[in-house]
Short mmCIF file of C-alpha atoms in Angstrom, two decimals:
data_model
loop_
_atom_site.label_atom_id
_atom_site.label_comp_id
_atom_site.label_asym_id
_atom_site.label_seq_id
_atom_site.Cartn_x
_atom_site.Cartn_y
_atom_site.Cartn_z
CA UNK A 1 9.46 -29.59 -42.81
CA UNK A 2 9.86 -30.56 -38.96
CA UNK A 3 7.22 -30.99 -36.47
CA UNK A 4 8.44 -27.78 -34.72
CA UNK A 5 8.06 -25.90 -38.25
CA UNK A 6 4.48 -28.21 -38.42
CA UNK A 7 3.19 -26.64 -35.08
CA UNK A 8 4.56 -22.99 -35.66
CA UNK A 9 3.02 -22.63 -39.16
CA UNK A 10 -0.37 -23.56 -37.50
CA UNK A 11 -0.02 -21.30 -34.72
CA UNK A 12 0.34 -18.55 -37.07
CA UNK A 13 -2.33 -19.27 -39.54
CA UNK A 14 -5.00 -19.14 -36.59
CA UNK A 15 -6.49 -15.58 -36.43
CA UNK A 16 -7.65 -14.47 -33.46
CA UNK A 17 -11.05 -12.07 -33.67
CA UNK A 18 -10.67 -8.76 -33.05
CA UNK A 19 -11.31 -7.95 -29.30
CA UNK A 20 -12.96 -4.58 -28.22
CA UNK A 21 -10.70 -2.11 -26.07
CA UNK A 22 -11.22 -2.22 -22.33
CA UNK A 23 -13.51 0.89 -21.33
CA UNK A 24 -11.28 3.83 -20.14
CA UNK A 25 -11.27 3.96 -16.58
CA UNK A 26 -14.05 6.24 -14.90
CA UNK A 27 -13.27 7.96 -11.56
CA UNK A 28 -16.11 7.81 -9.18
CA UNK A 29 -17.21 10.91 -8.16
CA UNK A 30 -17.20 11.30 -4.35
CA UNK A 31 -20.17 13.01 -2.85
CA UNK A 32 -20.58 14.86 0.38
CA UNK A 33 -17.74 15.79 2.76
CA UNK A 34 -14.20 14.08 2.08
CA UNK A 35 -13.52 13.42 6.18
CA UNK A 36 -16.93 11.88 6.51
CA UNK A 37 -16.22 9.72 3.49
CA UNK A 38 -12.50 9.05 4.67
CA UNK A 39 -13.86 8.01 7.87
CA UNK A 40 -16.58 5.45 6.64
CA UNK A 41 -13.70 4.17 4.08
CA UNK A 42 -11.36 3.48 7.00
CA UNK A 43 -13.88 2.10 9.43
CA UNK A 44 -14.64 -0.66 6.76
CA UNK A 45 -10.81 -1.92 6.95
CA UNK A 46 -11.25 -2.21 10.62
CA UNK A 47 -10.15 1.12 11.92
CA UNK A 48 -11.68 2.90 15.06
CA UNK A 49 -12.30 6.43 13.57
CA UNK A 50 -13.11 9.54 16.01
CA UNK A 51 -13.82 13.25 15.45
CA UNK A 52 -12.49 15.74 17.55
CA UNK A 53 -13.00 19.30 17.75
CA UNK A 54 -9.34 20.69 17.96
CA UNK A 55 -6.13 19.21 18.53
CA UNK A 56 -6.00 20.56 22.10
CA UNK A 57 -8.81 17.36 22.43
CA UNK A 58 -6.31 15.16 21.21
CA UNK A 59 -4.55 13.94 24.55
CA UNK A 60 -7.83 13.01 26.14
CA UNK A 61 -9.01 11.20 23.24
CA UNK A 62 -5.69 9.16 23.29
CA UNK A 63 -6.07 8.56 27.09
CA UNK A 64 -9.82 7.06 26.38
CA UNK A 65 -8.53 4.91 23.26
CA UNK A 66 -5.98 3.45 25.87
CA UNK A 67 -8.53 2.47 28.76
CA UNK A 68 -10.60 1.17 26.12
CA UNK A 69 -8.10 -1.24 25.02
CA UNK A 70 -7.05 -2.17 29.13
CA UNK A 71 -3.53 -1.00 27.74
CA UNK A 72 -0.71 0.94 29.97
CA UNK A 73 -1.30 4.56 30.06
CA UNK A 74 1.66 5.52 27.90
CA UNK A 75 2.34 6.44 24.35
CA UNK A 76 5.34 6.80 22.06
CA UNK A 77 6.00 10.19 20.77
CA UNK A 78 8.21 10.48 17.75
CA UNK A 79 10.15 13.67 16.86
CA UNK A 80 7.43 15.10 15.09
CA UNK A 81 6.65 18.82 16.53
CA UNK A 82 3.27 18.32 15.99
CA UNK A 83 3.08 15.58 18.50
CA UNK A 84 5.41 16.81 21.05
CA UNK A 85 3.34 20.33 21.04
CA UNK A 86 -0.13 18.81 22.45
CA UNK A 87 -1.30 19.33 25.75
CA UNK A 88 -0.27 15.94 27.50
CA UNK A 89 -0.44 17.39 30.94
CA UNK A 90 -4.33 17.71 30.49
CA UNK A 91 -4.21 13.82 29.61
CA UNK A 92 -3.19 13.24 33.44
CA UNK A 93 -1.67 9.80 33.62
CA UNK A 94 -0.08 9.08 30.58
CA UNK A 95 3.46 8.55 30.49
CA UNK A 96 5.38 9.66 27.30
CA UNK A 97 8.10 7.97 25.62
CA UNK A 98 10.52 8.83 23.09
CA UNK A 99 12.02 5.80 22.47
CA UNK A 100 11.03 3.52 19.55
CA UNK A 101 7.81 1.37 20.08
CA UNK A 102 7.45 -2.06 19.98
CA UNK A 103 4.61 -5.08 19.49
CA UNK A 104 3.10 -4.09 22.57
CA UNK A 105 3.28 -0.19 22.37
CA UNK A 106 1.25 2.17 21.53
CA UNK A 107 2.51 5.01 19.26
CA UNK A 108 0.94 8.78 17.64
CA UNK A 109 1.49 9.35 14.37
CA UNK A 110 0.60 12.66 12.60
CA UNK A 111 -0.51 11.78 8.85
CA UNK A 112 0.05 14.72 6.83
CA UNK A 113 -2.62 13.47 4.11
CA UNK A 114 -5.28 11.22 3.74
CA UNK A 115 -7.45 9.38 0.55
CA UNK A 116 -11.07 10.10 1.46
CA UNK A 117 -11.50 7.42 -1.67
CA UNK A 118 -9.51 4.35 0.45
CA UNK A 119 -9.39 5.65 3.91
CA UNK A 120 -6.00 5.75 3.38
CA UNK A 121 -3.19 7.51 5.63
CA UNK A 122 -0.60 8.98 3.55
CA UNK A 123 2.90 9.06 5.32
CA UNK A 124 5.66 10.92 3.05
CA UNK A 125 8.94 10.16 4.62
CA UNK A 126 10.42 12.58 6.59
CA UNK A 127 13.09 12.57 9.73
CA UNK A 128 10.48 13.81 12.06
CA UNK A 129 8.13 11.21 10.94
CA UNK A 130 10.27 7.59 11.34
CA UNK A 131 8.42 5.12 9.44
CA UNK A 132 9.07 2.96 12.64
CA UNK A 133 6.07 4.87 14.39
CA UNK A 134 3.61 2.98 12.08
CA UNK A 135 5.47 -0.60 11.59
CA UNK A 136 6.67 -1.20 15.06
CA UNK A 137 4.09 -0.53 17.47
CA UNK A 138 0.91 -3.18 18.34
CA UNK A 139 -1.56 -0.07 18.13
CA UNK A 140 -1.11 3.05 16.16
CA UNK A 141 -3.18 6.58 16.87
CA UNK A 142 -2.82 8.87 13.86
CA UNK A 143 -4.12 12.13 14.09
CA UNK A 144 -5.01 14.06 10.81
CA UNK A 145 -6.36 16.92 10.04
CA UNK A 146 -9.76 17.12 8.28
CA UNK A 147 -8.37 19.59 5.68
CA UNK A 148 -5.52 17.57 4.65
CA UNK A 149 -7.85 15.05 3.58
CA UNK A 150 -7.60 14.86 -0.38
CA UNK A 151 -10.03 12.94 -2.74
CA UNK A 152 -7.64 10.42 -4.29
CA UNK A 153 -4.03 9.29 -4.13
CA UNK A 154 -3.11 11.68 -7.30
CA UNK A 155 -4.29 14.47 -5.14
CA UNK A 156 -2.15 13.89 -2.67
CA UNK A 157 0.85 13.04 -4.66
CA UNK A 158 0.17 16.59 -6.49
CA UNK A 159 0.30 17.99 -2.78
CA UNK A 160 3.28 16.38 -1.57
CA UNK A 161 4.81 17.51 -4.94
CA UNK A 162 3.78 21.14 -4.67
CA UNK A 163 5.29 21.25 -0.60
CA UNK A 164 9.11 20.74 -1.73
CA UNK A 165 11.22 17.91 -2.94
CA UNK A 166 9.71 14.60 -3.63
CA UNK A 167 10.14 12.19 -1.02
CA UNK A 168 11.98 8.97 -1.48
CA UNK A 169 9.01 6.82 0.22
CA UNK A 170 5.50 7.70 0.48
CA UNK A 171 4.01 4.82 2.86
CA UNK A 172 0.18 4.35 2.37
CA UNK A 173 -1.59 2.87 5.31
CA UNK A 174 -5.16 1.55 4.87
CA UNK A 175 -6.24 -0.19 8.35
CA UNK A 176 -4.24 -2.28 10.58
CA UNK A 177 -1.64 -4.66 9.52
CA UNK A 178 -2.86 -8.10 7.96
CA UNK A 179 -2.52 -10.82 5.61
CA UNK A 180 -4.42 -13.94 4.21
CA UNK A 181 -1.72 -15.55 3.20
CA UNK A 182 -2.45 -18.51 5.03
CA UNK A 183 -5.42 -20.85 4.12
CA UNK A 184 -7.09 -17.34 2.76
CA UNK A 185 -7.75 -16.40 6.68
CA UNK A 186 -7.28 -12.82 7.66
CA UNK A 187 -4.89 -11.73 10.30
CA UNK A 188 -4.27 -8.64 11.78
CA UNK A 189 -0.80 -7.65 13.08
CA UNK A 190 1.02 -9.43 10.26
CA UNK A 191 3.69 -6.88 8.96
CA UNK A 192 2.63 -3.88 11.69
CA UNK A 193 0.00 -2.95 14.01
CA UNK A 194 -2.69 -5.10 15.31
CA UNK A 195 -4.94 -1.98 15.79
CA UNK A 196 -5.32 1.52 14.40
CA UNK A 197 -7.25 4.28 15.59
CA UNK A 198 -7.48 7.43 13.48
CA UNK A 199 -8.35 10.98 15.34
CA UNK A 200 -9.80 13.50 12.60
CA UNK A 201 -9.61 17.06 13.90
CA UNK A 202 -12.21 19.13 13.04
CA UNK A 203 -10.93 22.55 11.39
#
């Protein structure tokens, strides 16, 4: 018998003690209002979360967010009809841009869905919602309706599927972009926005 056969025979002769199966994954219930849970979870990952009474209040809230960060009074709008239809004239002084945002820009996005369990924004790919609008800007301002916040990812995926053909990409955004690759030090803005603000529209 060769040394190789001897080693393999020794390994085969060993009997591993039986191990118990891991417990089934238990879905933790979410008590209370989904929008409040979403806001709490999103805040824990460095997102600024505000509630606004209606879509008409979004432009003024955007203007205040820009002032608070001492940023230029300009916002990049995607070709999303929801963003284009807002009453921007009510937010005097804001310059509207339709060009793609850059690392020093602020851009607005309408998130079709949100996940209360993790405070995550869900962006199904669509022509009117370019992915660049939530990867390129330094400051992303997301708008989401409270009624579009679902309990879990599975609920969002089911809603996307029910709405029609499933998109080729679904982007999930949880807080600003970050990395801890270098010496396990958290750095914001690694692969996208350094800052994220979320406006939850009550309805």
